[in-house]
């Protein structure tokens, strides 16, 4: 397919195109007209297909909320309302890479697969997770991933629990 600078493709306008010899790829930068989101597309003959979506998530305090949020959006979404779609993907997909990472100022959700159908499915699950997470409907998700008090029997001592809390 031939792309033209300034043309809108499914809501994304092509801003720049360059042949990058070192990695045998044509790189294209698009900008989403509605949101200003930037899209980098690398076209080449590699059988590996990689996709990642990232957000600027500078923290406002030291509660770890951006890391908790990263986990929480992968706990069910509009199209994939299961409790742990991420865990199911890890088990049931042909992915060659699947993860999510929170850095000091950004959060990214990368996936990779050599199988095209699997690749598009992974992308679908991740995009639905980040744009339509169930955290708005189910407040327990944030508690489960963040921290909560835990008490099995009333004579026990009160402890803290939480997925990200334990991870850190
Ligand atoms: Zn984590």
XYZ file of N, CA, C and O and ligand atoms in Angstrom:
673
model
N 0.842 -1.207 0.000
C 0.000 0.000 0.000
C 0.874 1.252 0.000
O 1.859 1.333 0.720
N 0.478 2.235 -0.794
C 1.177 3.520 -0.834
C 0.514 4.500 0.116
O -0.699 4.646 0.117
N 1.328 5.151 0.916
C 0.792 6.129 1.856
C 1.185 7.535 1.403
O 2.268 7.717 0.858
N 0.314 8.504 1.647
C 0.613 9.899 1.289
C 0.614 10.771 2.534
O -0.302 10.707 3.351
N 1.666 11.584 2.663
C 1.764 12.524 3.780
C 0.516 13.419 3.795
O 0.085 13.899 2.757
N -0.049 13.615 4.978
C -1.206 14.505 5.122
C -2.540 13.806 4.911
O -3.587 14.400 5.146
N -2.493 12.540 4.489
C -3.740 11.810 4.261
C -4.201 11.127 5.544
O -3.381 10.676 6.349
N -5.520 11.085 5.726
C -6.119 10.485 6.910
C -6.460 9.013 6.646
O -7.197 8.709 5.721
N -5.899 8.125 7.464
C -6.182 6.694 7.350
C -6.890 6.240 8.629
O -6.273 6.200 9.689
N -8.168 5.946 8.528
C -8.958 5.512 9.689
C -8.788 6.434 10.900
O -8.665 5.967 12.032
N -8.757 7.731 10.652
C -8.655 8.688 11.760
C -7.233 9.099 12.091
O -7.004 10.000 12.893
N -6.231 8.444 11.461
C -4.821 8.761 11.712
C -4.207 9.440 10.476
O -4.252 8.887 9.377
N -3.637 10.620 10.682
C -3.031 11.363 9.573
C -1.535 11.050 9.504
O -0.828 11.120 10.508
N -1.071 10.705 8.309
C 0.356 10.417 8.136
C 1.152 11.724 8.183
O 0.914 12.647 7.419
N 2.112 11.782 9.122
C 2.889 12.993 9.328
C 4.271 12.877 8.692
O 4.812 13.834 8.138
N 4.859 11.668 8.773
C 6.232 11.506 8.307
C 6.484 10.062 7.896
O 5.966 9.144 8.526
N 7.292 9.899 6.855
C 7.640 8.544 6.405
C 9.123 8.522 6.083
O 9.641 9.431 5.445
N 9.814 7.487 6.541
C 11.250 7.407 6.299
C 11.696 5.963 6.168
O 11.229 5.089 6.901
N 12.629 5.743 5.230
C 13.207 4.427 5.065
C 14.388 4.299 6.027
O 15.329 5.086 5.957
N 14.341 3.330 6.919
C 15.440 3.175 7.880
C 16.227 1.925 7.503
O 15.850 0.798 7.837
N 17.317 2.151 6.767
C 18.111 1.048 6.199
C 18.641 0.094 7.269
O 18.637 -1.114 7.087
N 19.099 0.656 8.386
C 19.743 -0.144 9.434
C 18.837 -1.277 9.941
O 19.320 -2.325 10.355
N 17.535 -1.048 9.944
C 16.616 -2.083 10.432
C 15.688 -2.572 9.313
O 14.677 -3.223 9.568
N 16.070 -2.230 8.067
C 15.343 -2.704 6.894
C 13.830 -2.461 7.007
O 13.028 -3.353 6.763
N 13.472 -1.249 7.389
C 12.064 -0.939 7.646
C 11.664 0.417 7.080
O 12.500 1.313 6.954
N 10.405 0.540 6.760
C 9.837 1.855 6.460
C 9.101 2.283 7.730
O 8.221 1.568 8.219
N 9.505 3.419 8.269
C 8.881 3.923 9.494
C 7.893 5.018 9.136
O 8.183 5.884 8.304
N 6.726 4.981 9.748
C 5.711 6.008 9.500
C 5.177 6.529 10.835
O 4.856 5.752 11.719
N 5.094 7.848 10.923
C 4.498 8.448 12.116
C 3.145 9.034 11.731
O 3.049 9.835 10.799
N 2.125 8.585 12.427
C 0.762 9.084 12.220
C 0.336 9.855 13.456
O 0.848 9.619 14.548
N -0.633 10.764 13.267
C -1.220 11.422 14.431
C -2.726 11.243 14.382
O -3.351 11.482 13.356
N -3.275 10.792 15.511
C -4.715 10.586 15.593
C -5.393 11.950 15.641
O -5.092 12.759 16.520
N -6.293 12.195 14.684
C -6.872 13.519 14.536
C -7.651 13.958 15.778
O -7.539 15.083 16.228
N -8.453 13.064 16.350
C -9.328 13.416 17.478
C -8.571 13.643 18.773
O -8.892 14.537 19.542
N -7.565 12.794 19.058
C -6.929 12.826 20.378
C -5.495 13.347 20.368
O -4.937 13.637 21.421
N -4.876 13.412 19.184
C -3.477 13.816 19.119
C -2.521 12.674 19.430
O -1.303 12.864 19.449
N -3.063 11.478 19.677
C -2.210 10.312 19.969
C -1.289 10.047 18.782
O -1.684 10.206 17.631
N -0.054 9.688 19.066
C 0.895 9.402 17.997
C 1.018 7.904 17.772
O 0.976 7.117 18.717
N 1.167 7.528 16.518
C 1.283 6.122 16.142
C 2.536 5.942 15.309
O 2.731 6.629 14.300
N 3.404 5.048 15.746
C 4.596 4.712 14.972
C 4.375 3.345 14.342
O 4.094 2.367 15.035
N 4.510 3.287 13.031
C 4.307 2.034 12.298
C 5.612 1.672 11.614
O 6.205 2.485 10.912
N 6.087 0.453 11.848
C 7.314 -0.017 11.202
C 6.945 -1.158 10.268
O 6.476 -2.200 10.730
N 7.155 -0.940 8.972
C 6.837 -1.981 7.998
C 8.111 -2.685 7.560
O 9.078 -2.051 7.142
N 8.115 -4.033 7.675
C 9.285 -4.813 7.240
C 8.858 -6.263 7.022
O 7.677 -6.594 7.170
N 9.817 -7.125 6.663
C 9.438 -8.510 6.359
C 9.697 -9.464 7.533
O 9.738 -10.679 7.359
N 9.860 -8.923 8.717
C 10.035 -9.739 9.917
C 8.741 -10.519 10.192
O 7.656 -9.961 10.099
N 8.859 -11.803 10.515
C 7.658 -12.586 10.807
C 7.084 -12.256 12.188
O 5.944 -12.585 12.489
N 7.890 -11.627 13.023
C 7.401 -11.196 14.329
C 6.539 -9.964 14.176
O 6.926 -9.008 13.513
N 5.365 -10.007 14.786
C 4.495 -8.834 14.774
C 4.411 -8.305 16.201
O 4.143 -9.057 17.125
N 4.676 -7.023 16.337
C 4.731 -6.426 17.668
C 3.797 -5.231 17.743
O 3.723 -4.449 16.801
N 3.099 -5.130 18.855
C 2.239 -3.971 19.087
C 2.402 -3.534 20.531
O 2.549 -4.356 21.428
N 2.379 -2.231 20.723
C 2.422 -1.724 22.091
C 1.639 -0.419 22.163
O 1.712 0.392 21.242
N 0.882 -0.250 23.236
C 0.244 1.044 23.468
C 0.771 1.579 24.789
O 0.961 0.825 25.751
N 1.072 2.876 24.813
C 1.668 3.470 26.004
C 1.013 4.791 26.370
O 0.447 5.467 25.511
N 1.086 5.102 27.642
C 0.485 6.344 28.152
C 1.489 7.060 29.044
O 2.266 6.409 29.750
N 1.424 8.398 29.024
C 2.212 9.158 29.989
C 1.508 9.015 31.328
O 0.325 9.357 31.440
N 2.219 8.495 32.331
C 1.595 8.327 33.651
C 2.525 8.855 34.748
O 2.969 8.090 35.610
N 2.827 10.160 34.700
C 3.676 10.707 35.773
C 2.943 10.627 37.106
O 1.770 11.004 37.181
N 3.579 10.101 38.148
C 2.890 9.960 39.442
C 2.771 11.298 40.172
O 3.604 12.178 40.001
N 1.707 11.425 40.975
C 1.531 12.647 41.764
C 1.947 12.434 43.208
O 2.039 13.377 43.982
N 2.161 11.155 43.569
C 2.581 10.851 44.937
C 3.300 9.490 44.926
O 3.541 8.929 43.862
N 3.607 8.955 46.108
C 4.363 7.710 46.166
C 3.483 6.508 46.524
O 3.960 5.513 47.048
N 2.172 6.590 46.240
C 1.275 5.478 46.586
C 1.398 4.309 45.609
O 0.872 3.229 45.867
N 2.053 4.521 44.468
C 2.177 3.455 43.480
C 0.935 3.293 42.633
O 0.722 2.268 41.988
N 0.096 4.334 42.612
C -1.204 4.214 41.952
C -1.091 3.906 40.451
O -1.924 3.191 39.894
N -0.026 4.389 39.799
C 0.115 4.121 38.358
C 0.400 2.642 38.098
O -0.053 2.083 37.108
N 1.159 2.019 38.975
C 1.434 0.580 38.869
C 0.166 -0.218 39.187
O -0.149 -1.203 38.526
N -0.577 0.240 40.188
C -1.832 -0.424 40.562
C -2.834 -0.325 39.407
O -3.520 -1.286 39.057
N -2.855 0.845 38.783
C -3.742 1.064 37.641
C -3.360 0.158 36.461
O -4.229 -0.415 35.798
N -2.061 0.018 36.222
C -1.570 -0.863 35.144
C -2.124 -2.282 35.332
O -2.619 -2.891 34.391
N -2.061 -2.793 36.562
C -2.587 -4.130 36.847
C -4.110 -4.161 36.711
O -4.676 -5.086 36.160
N -4.747 -3.117 37.246
C -6.208 -3.114 37.368
C -6.918 -3.133 36.024
O -7.962 -3.758 35.884
N -6.356 -2.437 35.021
C -7.052 -2.410 33.732
C -7.006 -3.777 33.049
O -7.790 -4.047 32.152
N -6.089 -4.639 33.502
C -6.017 -5.986 32.922
C -6.864 -6.997 33.713
O -6.684 -8.199 33.596
N -7.810 -6.484 34.502
C -8.687 -7.359 35.293
C -10.115 -7.338 34.763
O -11.075 -7.338 35.529
N -10.272 -7.315 33.469
C -11.608 -7.356 32.888
C -11.974 -6.057 32.194
O -11.648 -4.976 32.672
N -12.635 -6.174 31.045
C -13.040 -4.995 30.279
C -14.392 -5.256 29.620
O -14.961 -6.334 29.761
N -14.882 -4.248 28.898
C -16.211 -4.314 28.282
C -16.418 -5.586 27.460
O -17.378 -6.310 27.643
N -15.490 -5.856 26.521
C -15.634 -7.037 25.659
C -15.125 -8.320 26.299
O -15.472 -9.411 25.864
N -14.243 -8.186 27.281
C -13.640 -9.354 27.926
C -13.821 -9.256 29.437
O -12.893 -8.911 30.170
N -15.066 -9.540 29.893
C -15.374 -9.290 31.309
C -14.854 -10.348 32.287
O -15.189 -10.308 33.458
N -14.026 -11.288 31.836
C -13.504 -12.304 32.760
C -12.626 -11.626 33.810
O -12.132 -10.518 33.603
N -12.417 -12.321 34.918
C -11.716 -11.698 36.041
C -10.246 -11.422 35.710
O -9.688 -10.402 36.106
N -9.628 -12.342 34.992
C -8.209 -12.164 34.700
C -7.879 -12.459 33.232
O -7.220 -13.459 32.932
N -8.310 -11.607 32.293
C -8.026 -11.865 30.875
C -6.529 -11.977 30.597
O -6.112 -12.753 29.736
N -5.730 -11.246 31.363
C -4.282 -11.288 31.160
C -3.734 -12.694 31.422
O -2.985 -13.244 30.617
N -4.156 -13.299 32.540
C -3.684 -14.635 32.902
C -4.128 -15.658 31.845
O -3.368 -16.555 31.466
N -5.370 -15.479 31.343
C -5.870 -16.404 30.318
C -5.091 -16.269 29.013
O -4.833 -17.261 28.328
N -4.697 -15.043 28.683
C -3.903 -14.826 27.468
C -2.542 -15.483 27.580
O -2.052 -16.094 26.629
N -1.928 -15.342 28.737
C -0.600 -15.928 28.945
C -0.669 -17.435 28.704
O 0.214 -18.020 28.080
N -1.782 -18.060 29.160
C -1.918 -19.514 29.023
C -2.341 -19.928 27.618
O -1.833 -20.900 27.078
N -3.300 -19.192 27.017
C -3.961 -19.696 25.824
C -3.540 -19.104 24.500
O -4.079 -19.473 23.467
N -2.567 -18.202 24.479
C -2.211 -17.537 23.228
C -0.876 -18.032 22.692
O -0.079 -18.627 23.404
N -0.649 -17.755 21.405
C 0.626 -18.134 20.774
C 1.640 -17.008 20.901
O 2.603 -16.936 20.150
N 1.395 -16.123 21.870
C 2.256 -14.940 21.982
C 3.722 -15.290 22.186
O 4.061 -16.307 22.785
N 4.599 -14.423 21.660
C 6.035 -14.552 21.922
C 6.466 -13.517 22.956
O 7.574 -13.566 23.473
N 5.562 -12.560 23.221
C 5.792 -11.605 24.297
C 4.455 -11.023 24.728
O 3.599 -10.745 23.896
N 4.271 -10.880 26.017
C 3.015 -10.350 26.548
C 3.298 -9.835 27.946
O 3.711 -10.599 28.810
N 3.131 -8.530 28.121
C 3.420 -7.991 29.437
C 2.850 -6.575 29.560
O 2.241 -6.073 28.625
N 3.075 -5.978 30.697
C 2.739 -4.576 30.910
C 3.761 -4.048 31.898
O 4.189 -4.773 32.793
N 4.217 -2.831 31.680
C 5.227 -2.274 32.572
C 4.926 -0.822 32.917
O 4.532 -0.048 32.056
N 5.174 -0.492 34.172
C 5.057 0.888 34.619
C 6.451 1.416 34.905
O 7.198 0.817 35.675
N 6.791 2.491 34.241
C 8.077 3.162 34.464
C 7.823 4.380 35.358
O 6.691 4.614 35.783
N 8.865 5.160 35.599
C 8.682 6.308 36.500
C 7.754 7.364 35.899
O 7.173 8.172 36.618
N 7.583 7.358 34.574
C 6.747 8.400 33.965
C 5.808 7.897 32.873
O 5.142 8.675 32.205
N 5.802 6.577 32.622
C 4.940 6.045 31.560
C 4.563 4.598 31.858
O 5.213 3.916 32.652
N 3.471 4.162 31.204
C 3.012 2.781 31.330
C 2.819 2.236 29.925
O 2.193 2.889 29.092
N 3.389 1.047 29.667
C 3.249 0.469 28.325
C 2.692 -0.951 28.394
O 2.894 -1.671 29.378
N 1.990 -1.320 27.328
C 1.344 -2.625 27.213
C 1.784 -3.290 25.910
O 1.127 -3.146 24.888
N 2.900 -4.007 25.902
C 3.405 -4.616 24.669
C 2.972 -6.078 24.489
O 2.883 -6.837 25.455
N 2.708 -6.436 23.233
C 2.403 -7.818 22.876
C 3.153 -8.168 21.592
O 3.491 -7.295 20.803
N 3.404 -9.470 21.385
C 4.023 -9.913 20.138
C 3.576 -11.330 19.830
O 3.327 -12.134 20.738
N 3.459 -11.611 18.535
C 3.093 -12.955 18.099
C 3.531 -13.134 16.646
O 3.633 -12.161 15.904
N 3.790 -14.365 16.247
C 4.120 -14.625 14.849
C 2.877 -15.023 14.072
O 2.915 -15.124 12.855
N 1.805 -15.287 14.804
C 0.558 -15.711 14.184
C -0.371 -14.497 14.045
O -0.697 -13.853 15.040
N -0.793 -14.204 12.822
C -1.543 -12.972 12.587
C -2.867 -12.917 13.356
O -3.235 -11.905 13.929
N -3.596 -14.048 13.352
C -4.885 -14.081 14.036
C -4.700 -13.859 15.541
O -5.429 -13.096 16.182
N -3.702 -14.525 16.093
C -3.375 -14.375 17.511
C -2.966 -12.933 17.813
O -3.398 -12.344 18.810
N -2.166 -12.367 16.919
C -1.689 -10.992 17.076
C -2.859 -10.004 17.167
O -2.917 -9.179 18.076
N -3.803 -10.130 16.243
C -4.942 -9.206 16.248
C -5.839 -9.443 17.456
O -6.419 -8.504 18.000
N -5.946 -10.680 17.901
C -6.736 -10.965 19.100
C -6.094 -10.341 20.345
O -6.779 -9.722 21.159
N -4.776 -10.488 20.469
C -4.065 -9.902 21.606
C -4.232 -8.378 21.620
O -4.460 -7.763 22.658
N -4.132 -7.790 20.431
C -4.270 -6.350 20.301
C -5.676 -5.914 20.731
O -5.842 -4.916 21.436
N -6.667 -6.692 20.319
C -8.062 -6.412 20.661
C -8.261 -6.440 22.181
O -8.875 -5.541 22.767
N -7.716 -7.460 22.829
C -7.857 -7.599 24.285
C -7.176 -6.424 25.002
O -7.740 -5.822 25.917
N -5.980 -6.081 24.565
C -5.229 -4.996 25.216
C -5.878 -3.629 24.998
O -5.945 -2.813 25.903
N -6.348 -3.375 23.781
C -6.970 -2.073 23.515
C -8.273 -1.927 24.293
O -8.570 -0.862 24.835
N -9.046 -3.019 24.377
C -10.284 -2.970 25.141
C -9.976 -2.769 26.627
O -10.675 -2.034 27.327
N -8.900 -3.404 27.087
C -8.500 -3.282 28.497
C -8.132 -1.843 28.851
O -8.584 -1.320 29.866
N -7.332 -1.201 28.024
C -6.858 0.138 28.392
C -7.919 1.221 28.155
O -7.915 2.246 28.836
N -8.831 1.003 27.190
C -9.837 2.037 26.918
C -11.182 1.787 27.613
O -11.925 2.726 27.859
N -11.503 0.529 27.922
C -12.796 0.224 28.553
C -12.643 -0.728 29.745
O -13.293 -1.768 29.799
N -11.771 -0.400 30.695
C -11.570 -1.316 31.824
C -12.780 -1.342 32.756
O -13.489 -0.336 32.872
N -12.976 -2.468 33.426
C -14.104 -2.615 34.351
C -13.899 -1.904 35.681
O -14.772 -1.958 36.540
N -12.757 -1.230 35.851
C -12.479 -0.569 37.134
C -13.531 0.478 37.489
O -13.732 0.787 38.656
N -14.223 1.034 36.487
C -15.242 2.050 36.764
C -16.497 1.435 37.371
O -17.252 2.097 38.056
N -16.724 0.148 37.051
C -17.937 -0.527 37.540
C -17.679 -1.334 38.808
O -18.562 -1.529 39.613
N -16.458 -1.855 38.933
C -16.143 -2.763 40.039
C -15.000 -2.190 40.860
O -13.830 -2.356 40.530
N -15.332 -1.513 41.969
C -14.281 -0.831 42.722
C -13.365 -1.808 43.464
O -12.249 -1.466 43.832
N -13.829 -3.050 43.644
C -13.004 -4.056 44.325
C -11.726 -4.373 43.553
O -10.746 -4.852 44.125
N -11.738 -4.130 42.217
C -10.542 -4.423 41.409
C -9.349 -3.624 41.925
O -8.261 -4.165 42.135
N -9.546 -2.329 42.155
C -8.442 -1.492 42.647
C -7.969 -1.949 44.029
O -6.775 -1.925 44.322
N -8.912 -2.379 44.882
C -8.529 -2.856 46.223
C -7.724 -4.149 46.137
O -6.736 -4.332 46.839
N -8.174 -5.033 45.241
C -7.496 -6.318 45.073
C -6.067 -6.124 44.576
O -5.128 -6.767 45.043
N -5.891 -5.211 43.605
C -4.573 -4.999 43.019
C -3.711 -4.064 43.863
O -2.494 -4.161 43.848
N -4.339 -3.130 44.560
C -3.608 -2.190 45.404
C -3.318 -2.793 46.766
O -2.445 -3.629 46.920
N -4.093 -2.356 47.781
C -3.919 -2.959 49.101
C -5.251 -2.948 49.842
O -6.129 -2.137 49.557
N -5.389 -3.896 50.750
C -6.576 -3.944 51.602
C -6.202 -4.640 52.908
O -5.197 -5.345 52.972
N -7.021 -4.427 53.946
C -6.795 -5.134 55.209
C -7.247 -6.566 55.047
O -8.193 -6.849 54.313
N -6.539 -7.458 55.709
C -6.918 -8.856 55.631
C -7.024 -9.431 57.040
O -6.155 -9.190 57.888
N -8.125 -10.134 57.280
C -8.340 -10.732 58.590
C -9.140 -12.016 58.405
O -10.306 -11.978 58.021
N -8.490 -13.151 58.649
C -9.180 -14.440 58.459
C -10.100 -14.722 59.650
O -11.279 -14.967 59.494
N -9.503 -14.681 60.872
C -10.285 -14.891 62.090
C -10.148 -13.650 62.964
O -9.109 -12.986 62.925
N -11.180 -13.365 63.764
C -11.136 -12.083 64.473
C -10.037 -12.006 65.538
O -9.623 -10.923 65.907
N -9.500 -13.157 65.962
C -8.392 -13.090 66.926
C -7.024 -12.927 66.245
O -6.023 -12.671 66.896
N -7.006 -13.079 64.912
C -5.757 -12.873 64.172
C -5.344 -11.406 64.190
O -6.132 -10.526 64.510
N -4.097 -11.175 63.777
C -3.650 -9.802 63.653
C -4.023 -9.276 62.272
O -3.981 -10.017 61.285
N -4.403 -8.012 62.218
C -4.789 -7.385 60.965
C -3.547 -7.245 60.068
O -2.520 -6.739 60.504
N -3.629 -7.733 58.814
C -2.480 -7.599 57.908
C -2.901 -6.872 56.633
O -4.075 -6.700 56.358
N -1.906 -6.461 55.879
C -2.146 -5.842 54.574
C -1.971 -6.892 53.496
O -1.065 -7.722 53.567
N -2.815 -6.822 52.470
C -2.638 -7.679 51.299
C -2.969 -6.892 50.037
O -3.639 -5.856 50.095
N -2.540 -7.420 48.896
C -2.806 -6.750 47.618
C -1.781 -7.206 46.599
O -0.624 -7.443 46.952
N -2.184 -7.369 45.342
C -1.290 -7.941 44.344
C -0.042 -7.082 44.136
O 1.091 -7.558 44.233
N -0.242 -5.795 43.869
C 0.910 -4.916 43.647
C 1.676 -4.704 44.953
O 2.902 -4.686 44.973
N 0.930 -4.583 46.065
C 1.570 -4.443 47.389
C 2.536 -5.601 47.629
O 3.682 -5.399 48.023
N 2.098 -6.830 47.346
C 2.959 -8.003 47.537
C 4.132 -8.004 46.555
O 5.240 -8.379 46.899
N 3.853 -7.578 45.333
C 4.885 -7.551 44.297
C 6.026 -6.604 44.647
O 7.189 -6.871 44.354
N 5.655 -5.477 45.267
C 6.667 -4.462 45.572
C 7.429 -4.797 46.854
O 8.351 -4.121 47.226
Zn 3.314 -5.243 38.541
